[in-house]
C-alpha cells in the first residue's frame, strides 16, 4: 500500500512538473512573441511616424492662403503626400495594430494613430485633387463677358464643387477631432501637427467657399441689387466696427457693377434710430443718439440694416436697398494691396502697407478737419471702384481669399434682405449657434476722440473642464492697454486726444488722451458667463438686455500707459462641438491677438 501511495505521489508530482514546464514553455513563447511583436510594432510605429511627418510637411506647403490658386497646389507635393499617407495607412491597418488597439494604456493612442492615417489619406487621395481641379477650372475661366462686365456663369458653375469640397473637409476635420486624445508625447505631437495643418486647409477652403457663394449674389447673380456701403473708422470704436464716416452705394446686375458717390456722415444726421433698450445701455458717459455714426454700437447685423436703411430713406438719396456692406480701413488697405496704389491730391501714395495707419491716425494729424471728409470719400470710392473693375480669375480669387479672413475678423460685413441668399452671408445675431460657441466682447468709445489706434488688446482663453452634460468650461483673460506715450501725446492734436468727459474731469491724467470704453460682454448661445472681475479703472458694471439678448456692461477708463484686465469663466451649451472663440470689435490690425490655449 505504501509503495502504491508513493508511486501515486510520484506520478502526481511528475504530472504537475510537466504542466508547469508546459505552462512555462507557453509563457516563454508568449513573451517571445510579445517581444518580437513589440519590436515589430515599435519599428512599424516609427515608420508610420516618419511617413505621417513627411506627409504633413508636404501638406504644409499647400495649407496656406494660396490653397486655391490655379498654381497654388503643387502636383509634386500632392503626390508625395499621397505616397506617405497611403503607406502609413497600409501599415497601421495590419492585424498587429488591431491587437495593439485593445491593449491597456497604449490602446487609445494606437486607435488615434490609425484614425489619423485614415483621415490624412482620405485628404490627400480625394480632397486635395478635387481642390486642385477646382482651382485649375476657375483659373481657366473667362470672367470678362467681352463688354467690360463680369461674367458670373463660371463662378456659378463651380459653386457646387466649392460647397462639396468644403463639406468634405469639415467631415474629415470632425473625424480627426473625435479621435481619442493621445497620451504618448510622440503621438500627441504628431496629432497636433496634423490637426493644425488640416485646420488650416479647412479654414482656407471654408472662407473661400463662403466668399464664392456670397460674392455672385452681391454682384447680381439673382437679379439687380443695390447695397449701402458704410465706411467705418475703428479709431472711434463701436461694437461692430467703428463710427460710420460716410455712406455710398454699390449697384450690381448680372455682373454689371457700379459704385455710387460717397457722402460724409454730416449729410445723414437726420435723426436717431435707437429703441428705448438701446438708448438705456448707451446712456453715458457719452450718451449715444444712435444716429448714423453710432449704427454699429448695436452688435446685431439685422438691427444695423434697419438703422442704416432708415437713415438712408430719410436722406436726399433715398432709394430701395437690398442690404449693406460695411468696410473699415483694414479692408480698404487689403483692396489697395490687391488692386493697386492710390495717390492722393497732396502726393501721398497709399499702399497695401500704409493705408490703414493713414486712415486711422495719420490723416487726423496731417489733414485739416474741414478737408478730412473729402479725403475719406475719395479714398473709399476710388478703392471700391478699383476693386470691382477689371476682374479676372486671379483677382477674383485673391479678393475671395481676402474677404473670408476679413469677415472672420469683422473688417468686412455683408448683409442681405433676401432670405433665399442668407445662407452664406453673415449671421444676423450674436453668438447665434450653440454648436460653434462664441463669446462677444465689444468696445464703444465714450470720449469723442480718435484714440482707438492706440488701444491694444490681448485675449487669453484657457480650457478648464468638460462637464457631465457635455458642456465645456473656459477661463478668459482680456486686456486693454492705452499705448499712447508722453511724446506722442505732446505731438498730436485734441481731435485725436479727445476732451474731458463726465466722470474723468477730476482726474488730471485724464484731461485728454484717455480712452473711455463702454464694454459689452455676451455669453455663448445656450451657455453662460460667470461674474466678471477686473483690475484697473472699471466702473458701472451691470446686467442689461438689448434686442432680446442679455449681457454684462461696464465702463473702462484707460489713461495713457494704463491697462484694464477683465477675467471671467465661460460655460458653453452641451450642444457645443467646437472650441470656444471670441467675436470682438475689430481693431486697426488685420488679426486680433487671441491666444487659444487648447
XYZ file of C-alpha atoms in Angstrom, residues 226-230 232 240 244 247 273 278 290-292 294-314 319-326 410 413-418 422 425-429 547:
57
model
C -28.289 97.830 -54.546
C -26.286 97.772 -51.332
C -25.412 100.592 -48.999
C -21.675 100.781 -48.322
C -20.871 102.038 -44.824
C -16.300 102.894 -40.571
C -19.412 96.033 -34.638
C -19.650 105.492 -39.623
C -22.204 106.179 -46.886
C -32.588 105.115 -34.720
C -30.535 100.508 -26.731
C -27.737 106.280 -32.162
C -27.790 108.331 -35.342
C -25.873 107.085 -38.401
C -23.420 105.076 -33.876
C -25.096 102.435 -36.042
C -22.614 99.688 -35.223
C -22.761 100.269 -31.470
C -25.518 97.643 -31.740
C -23.716 94.318 -32.419
C -26.552 92.796 -34.433
C -26.443 92.978 -38.230
C -30.211 92.851 -38.665
C -30.569 95.940 -36.461
C -27.669 97.620 -38.281
C -29.524 97.031 -41.553
C -32.731 98.540 -40.166
C -30.875 101.585 -38.812
C -28.834 102.255 -41.959
C -31.869 101.826 -44.204
C -33.962 104.179 -42.057
C -31.220 106.816 -42.205
C -30.826 106.393 -45.972
C -34.560 106.688 -46.614
C -34.697 109.973 -44.672
C -33.803 104.533 -52.775
C -34.670 100.881 -52.302
C -31.735 98.839 -50.975
C -31.098 95.095 -50.691
C -28.800 95.160 -47.662
C -25.493 96.716 -46.763
C -21.752 96.209 -46.965
C -19.640 97.615 -44.151
C -15.066 91.811 -38.626
C -19.718 92.767 -43.337
C -22.246 91.807 -45.944
C -25.917 91.642 -45.063
C -28.780 90.862 -47.433
C -32.516 91.308 -47.011
C -33.153 88.408 -49.416
C -28.727 84.483 -46.434
C -23.986 85.891 -45.688
C -23.062 86.682 -42.101
C -25.310 85.639 -39.240
C -27.518 88.473 -38.130
C -27.215 87.851 -34.412
C -32.649 93.416 -28.678
